[in-house]
PDB file of C-alpha atoms in Angstrom:
ATOM      1  CA  VAL A 120       4.273   5.398   2.149  1.00  0.00           C
ATOM      2  CA  ARG A 121       1.489   7.297   0.452  1.00  0.00           C
ATOM      3  CA  VAL A 122      -1.588   8.125   2.514  1.00  0.00           C
ATOM      4  CA  TYR A 123      -4.903   8.661   0.730  1.00  0.00           C
ATOM      5  CA  LEU A 124      -7.502  10.250   2.953  1.00  0.00           C
ATOM      6  CA  PHE A 125     -10.975  10.530   1.446  1.00  0.00           C
ATOM      7  CA  GLY A 126     -13.545  13.125   2.471  1.00  0.00           C
ATOM      8  CA  ASP A 127     -16.189  10.550   3.348  1.00  0.00           C
ATOM      9  CA  ARG A 128     -16.991   6.860   3.369  1.00  0.00           C
ATOM     10  CA  GLU A 129     -18.794   6.929   0.009  1.00  0.00           C
ATOM     11  CA  GLN A 130     -15.794   8.397  -1.874  1.00  0.00           C
ATOM     12  CA  TYR A 131     -13.480   5.918  -0.150  1.00  0.00           C
ATOM     13  CA  ARG A 132     -15.679   2.902  -0.888  1.00  0.00           C
ATOM     14  CA  SER A 133     -16.219   3.960  -4.510  1.00  0.00           C
ATOM     15  CA  PHE A 134     -12.455   4.217  -5.048  1.00  0.00           C
ATOM     16  CA  LEU A 135     -11.740   0.863  -3.404  1.00  0.00           C
ATOM     17  CA  ASP A 136     -14.531  -0.852  -5.341  1.00  0.00           C
ATOM     18  CA  ASP A 137     -12.917   0.370  -8.576  1.00  0.00           C
ATOM     19  CA  VAL A 138      -9.265  -0.308  -7.718  1.00  0.00           C
ATOM     20  CA  TYR A 139      -9.443  -3.166  -5.170  1.00  0.00           C
ATOM     21  CA  PRO A 140     -12.867  -4.776  -5.635  1.00  0.00           C
ATOM     22  CA  HIS A 141     -11.872  -7.897  -3.678  1.00  0.00           C
ATOM     23  CA  LEU A 142     -11.356  -6.012  -0.390  1.00  0.00           C
ATOM     24  CA  PRO A 143     -14.156  -6.383   2.168  1.00  0.00           C
ATOM     25  CA  GLY A 144     -15.694  -3.314   3.779  1.00  0.00           C
ATOM     26  CA  ARG A 145     -13.342  -1.810   6.366  1.00  0.00           C
ATOM     27  CA  ARG A 146     -12.711   1.744   7.488  1.00  0.00           C
ATOM     28  CA  ALA A 147      -9.064   1.749   6.353  1.00  0.00           C
ATOM     29  CA  TYR A 148      -6.465  -0.354   4.557  1.00  0.00           C
ATOM     30  CA  PHE A 149      -2.743  -0.720   4.165  1.00  0.00           C
ATOM     31  CA  VAL A 150      -1.880  -2.061   0.697  1.00  0.00           C
ATOM     32  CA  SER A 151       1.486  -3.122  -0.678  1.00  0.00           C
ATOM     33  CA  VAL A 152       1.675  -3.670  -4.436  1.00  0.00           C
ATOM     34  CA  ASP A 153       4.995  -4.129  -6.246  1.00  0.00           C
ATOM     35  CA  GLY A 154       6.899  -2.365  -3.463  1.00  0.00           C
ATOM     36  CA  GLN A 155       4.512   0.580  -3.427  1.00  0.00           C
ATOM     37  CA  LEU A 156       3.063   1.112   0.059  1.00  0.00           C
ATOM     38  CA  ALA A 157      -0.213   2.949   0.524  1.00  0.00           C
ATOM     39  CA  VAL A 158      -2.753   3.601   3.249  1.00  0.00           C
ATOM     40  CA  TYR A 159      -6.370   4.357   2.386  1.00  0.00           C
ATOM     41  CA  ALA A 160      -8.839   5.827   4.882  1.00  0.00           C
ATOM     42  CA  TYR A 161     -11.656   8.362   5.137  1.00  0.00           C
ATOM     43  CA  TRP A 162     -12.545  11.096   7.606  1.00  0.00           C
ATOM     44  CA  SER A 163     -14.564   9.805  10.551  1.00  0.00           C
ATOM     45  CA  ASP A 164     -14.509   9.785  14.323  1.00  0.00           C
ATOM     46  CA  GLN A 165     -12.042   6.877  14.114  1.00  0.00           C
ATOM     47  CA  THR A 166      -9.616   8.371  11.576  1.00  0.00           C
ATOM     48  CA  SER A 167      -6.773   8.807  14.081  1.00  0.00           C
ATOM     49  CA  GLU A 168      -7.113   5.219  15.315  1.00  0.00           C
ATOM     50  CA  ASP A 169      -7.378   3.887  11.746  1.00  0.00           C
ATOM     51  CA  LEU A 170      -4.295   5.799  10.580  1.00  0.00           C
ATOM     52  CA  ARG A 171      -2.222   4.696  13.587  1.00  0.00           C
ATOM     53  CA  HIS A 172      -3.188   1.068  12.861  1.00  0.00           C
ATOM     54  CA  GLU A 173      -2.579   1.124   9.112  1.00  0.00           C
ATOM     55  CA  LEU A 174       0.591   3.208   9.323  1.00  0.00           C
ATOM     56  CA  THR A 175       2.013   0.683  11.785  1.00  0.00           C
ATOM     57  CA  HIS A 176       1.586  -1.926   9.039  1.00  0.00           C
ATOM     58  CA  ALA A 177       3.233   0.437   6.574  1.00  0.00           C
ATOM     59  CA  VAL A 178       6.259   1.121   8.788  1.00  0.00           C
ATOM     60  CA  LEU A 179       6.736  -2.590   9.490  1.00  0.00           C
ATOM     61  CA  HIS A 180       6.541  -3.514   5.808  1.00  0.00           C
ATOM     62  CA  ALA A 181       8.783  -0.628   4.782  1.00  0.00           C
ATOM     63  CA  SER A 182      11.392  -1.703   7.343  1.00  0.00           C
ATOM     64  CA  LEU A 183      11.320  -5.512   7.360  1.00  0.00           C
ATOM     65  CA  ALA A 184      11.539  -8.132   4.609  1.00  0.00           C
ATOM     66  CA  ALA A 185       8.719 -10.193   6.131  1.00  0.00           C
ATOM     67  CA  VAL A 186       6.470  -9.788   9.158  1.00  0.00           C
ATOM     68  CA  PRO A 187       4.553 -12.726  10.626  1.00  0.00           C
ATOM     69  CA  LEU A 188       0.843 -11.994  10.333  1.00  0.00           C
ATOM     70  CA  TRP A 189       0.055 -12.336  14.048  1.00  0.00           C
ATOM     71  CA  LEU A 190       2.815  -9.862  14.913  1.00  0.00           C
ATOM     72  CA  ASP A 191       1.866  -7.477  12.115  1.00  0.00           C
ATOM     73  CA  GLU A 192      -1.706  -7.325  13.438  1.00  0.00           C
ATOM     74  CA  GLY A 193      -0.695  -7.423  17.105  1.00  0.00           C
ATOM     75  CA  LEU A 194       1.607  -4.428  16.737  1.00  0.00           C
ATOM     76  CA  ALA A 195      -0.989  -2.541  14.678  1.00  0.00           C
ATOM     77  CA  GLU A 196      -3.630  -3.204  17.350  1.00  0.00           C
ATOM     78  CA  TYR A 197      -1.152  -2.064  20.028  1.00  0.00           C
ATOM     79  CA  PHE A 198      -0.125   1.164  18.286  1.00  0.00           C
ATOM     80  CA  GLU A 199      -3.635   2.137  17.179  1.00  0.00           C
ATOM     81  CA  MET A 200      -4.309   3.153  20.772  1.00  0.00           C
ATOM     82  CA  PRO A 201      -3.665   6.773  21.799  1.00  0.00           C
ATOM     83  CA  ALA A 202      -0.162   7.312  23.204  1.00  0.00           C
ATOM     84  CA  ASP A 203      -1.424   7.968  26.737  1.00  0.00           C
ATOM     85  CA  GLN A 204      -2.811   4.406  26.895  1.00  0.00           C
ATOM     86  CA  ASN A 205       0.619   2.791  26.334  1.00  0.00           C
ATOM     87  CA  GLY A 206      -0.917   0.252  23.972  1.00  0.00           C
ATOM     88  CA  LEU A 207      -3.643  -0.865  26.387  1.00  0.00           C
ATOM     89  CA  ASN A 208      -6.788  -1.795  24.500  1.00  0.00           C
ATOM     90  CA  PRO A 209      -9.565  -2.121  27.118  1.00  0.00           C
ATOM     91  CA  ASP A 210     -11.987  -3.668  24.595  1.00  0.00           C
ATOM     92  CA  HIS A 211      -9.525  -6.446  23.731  1.00  0.00           C
ATOM     93  CA  ALA A 212      -8.716  -7.032  27.410  1.00  0.00           C
ATOM     94  CA  ARG A 213     -12.431  -7.306  28.222  1.00  0.00           C
ATOM     95  CA  LYS A 214     -13.136  -9.625  25.272  1.00  0.00           C
ATOM     96  CA  LEU A 215     -10.281 -11.926  26.205  1.00  0.00           C
ATOM     97  CA  ALA A 216     -11.354 -11.966  29.869  1.00  0.00           C
ATOM     98  CA  GLU A 217     -14.818 -13.087  28.727  1.00  0.00           C
ATOM     99  CA  SER A 218     -13.236 -15.712  26.484  1.00  0.00           C
ATOM    100  CA  LEU A 219     -11.171 -17.023  29.403  1.00  0.00           C
ATOM    101  CA  SER A 220     -14.351 -17.491  31.421  1.00  0.00           C
ATOM    102  CA  GLU A 221     -15.692 -19.573  28.500  1.00  0.00           C
ATOM    103  CA  GLY A 222     -12.636 -21.854  28.526  1.00  0.00           C
ATOM    104  CA  TRP A 223     -10.517 -20.214  25.816  1.00  0.00           C
ATOM    105  CA  GLN A 224      -6.739 -20.249  26.334  1.00  0.00           C
ATOM    106  CA  PRO A 225      -4.093 -18.222  24.468  1.00  0.00           C
ATOM    107  CA  ASN A 226      -2.000 -20.170  21.994  1.00  0.00           C
ATOM    108  CA  LEU A 227       0.865 -18.322  20.342  1.00  0.00           C
ATOM    109  CA  ALA A 228       1.936 -21.396  18.368  1.00  0.00           C
ATOM    110  CA  ARG A 229      -1.537 -21.442  16.734  1.00  0.00           C
ATOM    111  CA  LEU A 230      -1.385 -17.724  15.916  1.00  0.00           C
ATOM    112  CA  GLU A 231       2.007 -18.238  14.319  1.00  0.00           C
ATOM    113  CA  THR A 232       0.469 -20.606  11.740  1.00  0.00           C
ATOM    114  CA  PHE A 233      -1.781 -17.921  10.228  1.00  0.00           C
ATOM    115  CA  THR A 234      -0.705 -16.588   6.855  1.00  0.00           C
ATOM    116  CA  GLU A 235      -3.860 -14.823   5.625  1.00  0.00           C
ATOM    117  CA  VAL A 236      -5.852 -12.065   7.312  1.00  0.00           C
ATOM    118  CA  SER A 237      -8.971 -14.064   6.489  1.00  0.00           C
ATOM    119  CA  ASP A 238      -7.628 -16.801   8.824  1.00  0.00           C
ATOM    120  CA  MET A 239      -7.999 -14.463  11.798  1.00  0.00           C
ATOM    121  CA  ASP A 240     -11.182 -13.571  13.645  1.00  0.00           C
ATOM    122  CA  ARG A 241     -11.686 -10.714  16.122  1.00  0.00           C
ATOM    123  CA  ARG A 242     -10.508 -12.813  19.063  1.00  0.00           C
ATOM    124  CA  ASP A 243      -7.318 -13.683  17.145  1.00  0.00           C
ATOM    125  CA  TYR A 244      -6.663  -9.958  16.661  1.00  0.00           C
ATOM    126  CA  ALA A 245      -7.256  -9.431  20.367  1.00  0.00           C
ATOM    127  CA  GLU A 246      -4.949 -12.316  21.249  1.00  0.00           C
ATOM    128  CA  ALA A 247      -2.230 -10.984  18.935  1.00  0.00           C
ATOM    129  CA  TRP A 248      -2.574  -7.608  20.692  1.00  0.00           C
ATOM    130  CA  ALA A 249      -2.375  -9.341  24.104  1.00  0.00           C
ATOM    131  CA  TRP A 250       0.901 -11.095  23.286  1.00  0.00           C
ATOM    132  CA  VAL A 251       2.427  -7.854  22.002  1.00  0.00           C
ATOM    133  CA  TYR A 252       1.129  -5.862  24.987  1.00  0.00           C
ATOM    134  CA  TRP A 253       2.446  -8.475  27.440  1.00  0.00           C
ATOM    135  CA  LEU A 254       5.846  -8.601  25.721  1.00  0.00           C
ATOM    136  CA  LEU A 255       6.291  -4.824  25.464  1.00  0.00           C
ATOM    137  CA  ASN A 256       4.986  -3.944  28.926  1.00  0.00           C
ATOM    138  CA  GLY A 257       6.677  -6.660  30.943  1.00  0.00           C
ATOM    139  CA  PRO A 258      10.177  -7.327  32.215  1.00  0.00           C
ATOM    140  CA  PRO A 259      13.038  -6.096  30.008  1.00  0.00           C
ATOM    141  CA  GLU A 260      13.953  -9.606  28.822  1.00  0.00           C
ATOM    142  CA  ARG A 261      10.507 -10.067  27.219  1.00  0.00           C
ATOM    143  CA  ARG A 262      10.708  -6.703  25.465  1.00  0.00           C
ATOM    144  CA  ALA A 263      14.280  -7.482  24.344  1.00  0.00           C
ATOM    145  CA  LEU A 264      13.146 -10.853  22.981  1.00  0.00           C
ATOM    146  CA  LEU A 265      10.412  -9.213  20.892  1.00  0.00           C
ATOM    147  CA  LEU A 266      12.772  -6.535  19.574  1.00  0.00           C
ATOM    148  CA  SER A 267      15.375  -9.175  18.708  1.00  0.00           C
ATOM    149  CA  TYR A 268      12.693 -11.274  17.028  1.00  0.00           C
ATOM    150  CA  LEU A 269      11.630  -8.318  14.893  1.00  0.00           C
ATOM    151  CA  GLN A 270      15.214  -7.963  13.688  1.00  0.00           C
ATOM    152  CA  THR A 271      15.664 -11.678  12.939  1.00  0.00           C
ATOM    153  CA  PRO A 272      16.149 -12.214   9.211  1.00  0.00           C
ATOM    154  CA  ARG A 273      13.409 -14.383   7.722  1.00  0.00           C
ATOM    155  CA  ASP A 274      12.332 -15.361   4.279  1.00  0.00           C
ATOM    156  CA  ASP A 275       9.184 -14.052   2.585  1.00  0.00           C
ATOM    157  CA  THR A 276       7.047 -16.538   4.499  1.00  0.00           C
ATOM    158  CA  GLY A 277       8.010 -15.001   7.847  1.00  0.00           C
ATOM    159  CA  VAL A 278       8.089 -18.461   9.432  1.00  0.00           C
ATOM    160  CA  THR A 279      10.658 -17.913  12.187  1.00  0.00           C
ATOM    161  CA  ARG A 280       8.723 -18.820  15.352  1.00  0.00           C
ATOM    162  CA  LEU A 281       8.755 -16.756  18.547  1.00  0.00           C
ATOM    163  CA  GLU A 282       6.945 -19.285  20.754  1.00  0.00           C
ATOM    164  CA  PRO A 283       9.933 -21.644  21.263  1.00  0.00           C
ATOM    165  CA  GLN A 284      12.189 -18.669  22.041  1.00  0.00           C
ATOM    166  CA  LEU A 285       9.665 -17.253  24.491  1.00  0.00           C
ATOM    167  CA  ALA A 286       9.390 -20.619  26.251  1.00  0.00           C
ATOM    168  CA  GLY A 287      13.140 -20.305  26.851  1.00  0.00           C
ATOM    169  CA  ILE A 288      12.691 -17.236  29.071  1.00  0.00           C
ATOM    170  CA  VAL A 289       9.197 -17.816  30.533  1.00  0.00           C
ATOM    171  CA  GLU A 290       8.352 -21.304  31.761  1.00  0.00           C
ATOM    172  CA  HIS A 291       4.658 -21.240  30.792  1.00  0.00           C
ATOM    173  CA  PRO A 292       4.047 -18.216  28.540  1.00  0.00           C
ATOM    174  CA  GLY A 293       0.331 -18.924  28.041  1.00  0.00           C
ATOM    175  CA  VAL A 294      -0.278 -19.165  31.780  1.00  0.00           C
ATOM    176  CA  ALA A 295       1.672 -15.949  32.361  1.00  0.00           C
ATOM    177  CA  LEU A 296      -0.366 -14.195  29.687  1.00  0.00           C
ATOM    178  CA  VAL A 297      -3.628 -15.387  31.270  1.00  0.00           C
ATOM    179  CA  GLU A 298      -2.521 -14.011  34.650  1.00  0.00           C
ATOM    180  CA  HIS A 299      -1.641 -10.724  32.985  1.00  0.00           C
ATOM    181  CA  LEU A 300      -5.006 -10.519  31.197  1.00  0.00           C
ATOM    182  CA  ARG A 301      -6.826 -11.168  34.454  1.00  0.00           C
ATOM    183  CA  SER A 302      -4.859  -8.386  36.139  1.00  0.00           C
ATOM    184  CA  LEU A 303      -5.940  -5.964  33.404  1.00  0.00           C
ATOM    185  CA  THR A 304      -9.633  -6.591  33.982  1.00  0.00           C
ATOM    186  CA  THR A 305      -9.698  -7.126  37.757  1.00  0.00           C
ATOM    187  CA  PRO A 306     -10.954  -3.974  39.458  1.00  0.00           C
ATOM    188  CA  THR A 307      -8.567  -2.466  41.962  1.00  0.00           C
ATOM    189  CA  PRO A 308     -10.187  -2.191  45.416  1.00  0.00           C
ATOM    190  CA  THR A 309     -10.736   1.350  46.618  1.00  0.00           C
ATOM    191  CA  ALA A 310      -9.958   2.147  50.242  1.00  0.00           C
ATOM    192  CA  TYR A 311     -12.019   4.780  52.041  1.00  0.00           C
TER     193      TYR A 311
END
């Protein structure tokens, strides 16, 4: 994986406009072209976060034949957080808690249908993070299921589904995830 770190946003954007004019404006990118893996970013207050996110994509794509989009983004969102946060993204947790109060419900089967980044909005990224966070920070059987799923051979479409497998170990995964999300944003009472 080659990492290209530009001195500022203008140099970065100028390069991307010349080489990848179709890419929308983002602070960093992971790009895979003909087996060549590269990360592009520029120096800013978010450089560490951006590199953790994009290098997660790079490691996944260097290691696996195909990665389902939701999992690719969910893991990148998880690992972009500083190590001392153990993958907890308070902004995503807060956003999803607000969405729950508006009637939204998590739906892993829906996320698993996405094949293009343009299919996903910010809440989809947050939901992908939530599934990954819940799987990695829960009972060992959930973590083991995710690790096994990552190692499952799949074709270039990455269509092997996790949702049916997850339903085999957790009766109502969406309900369990909602409970977990609520626990992340519910203040803990302080005793005096």
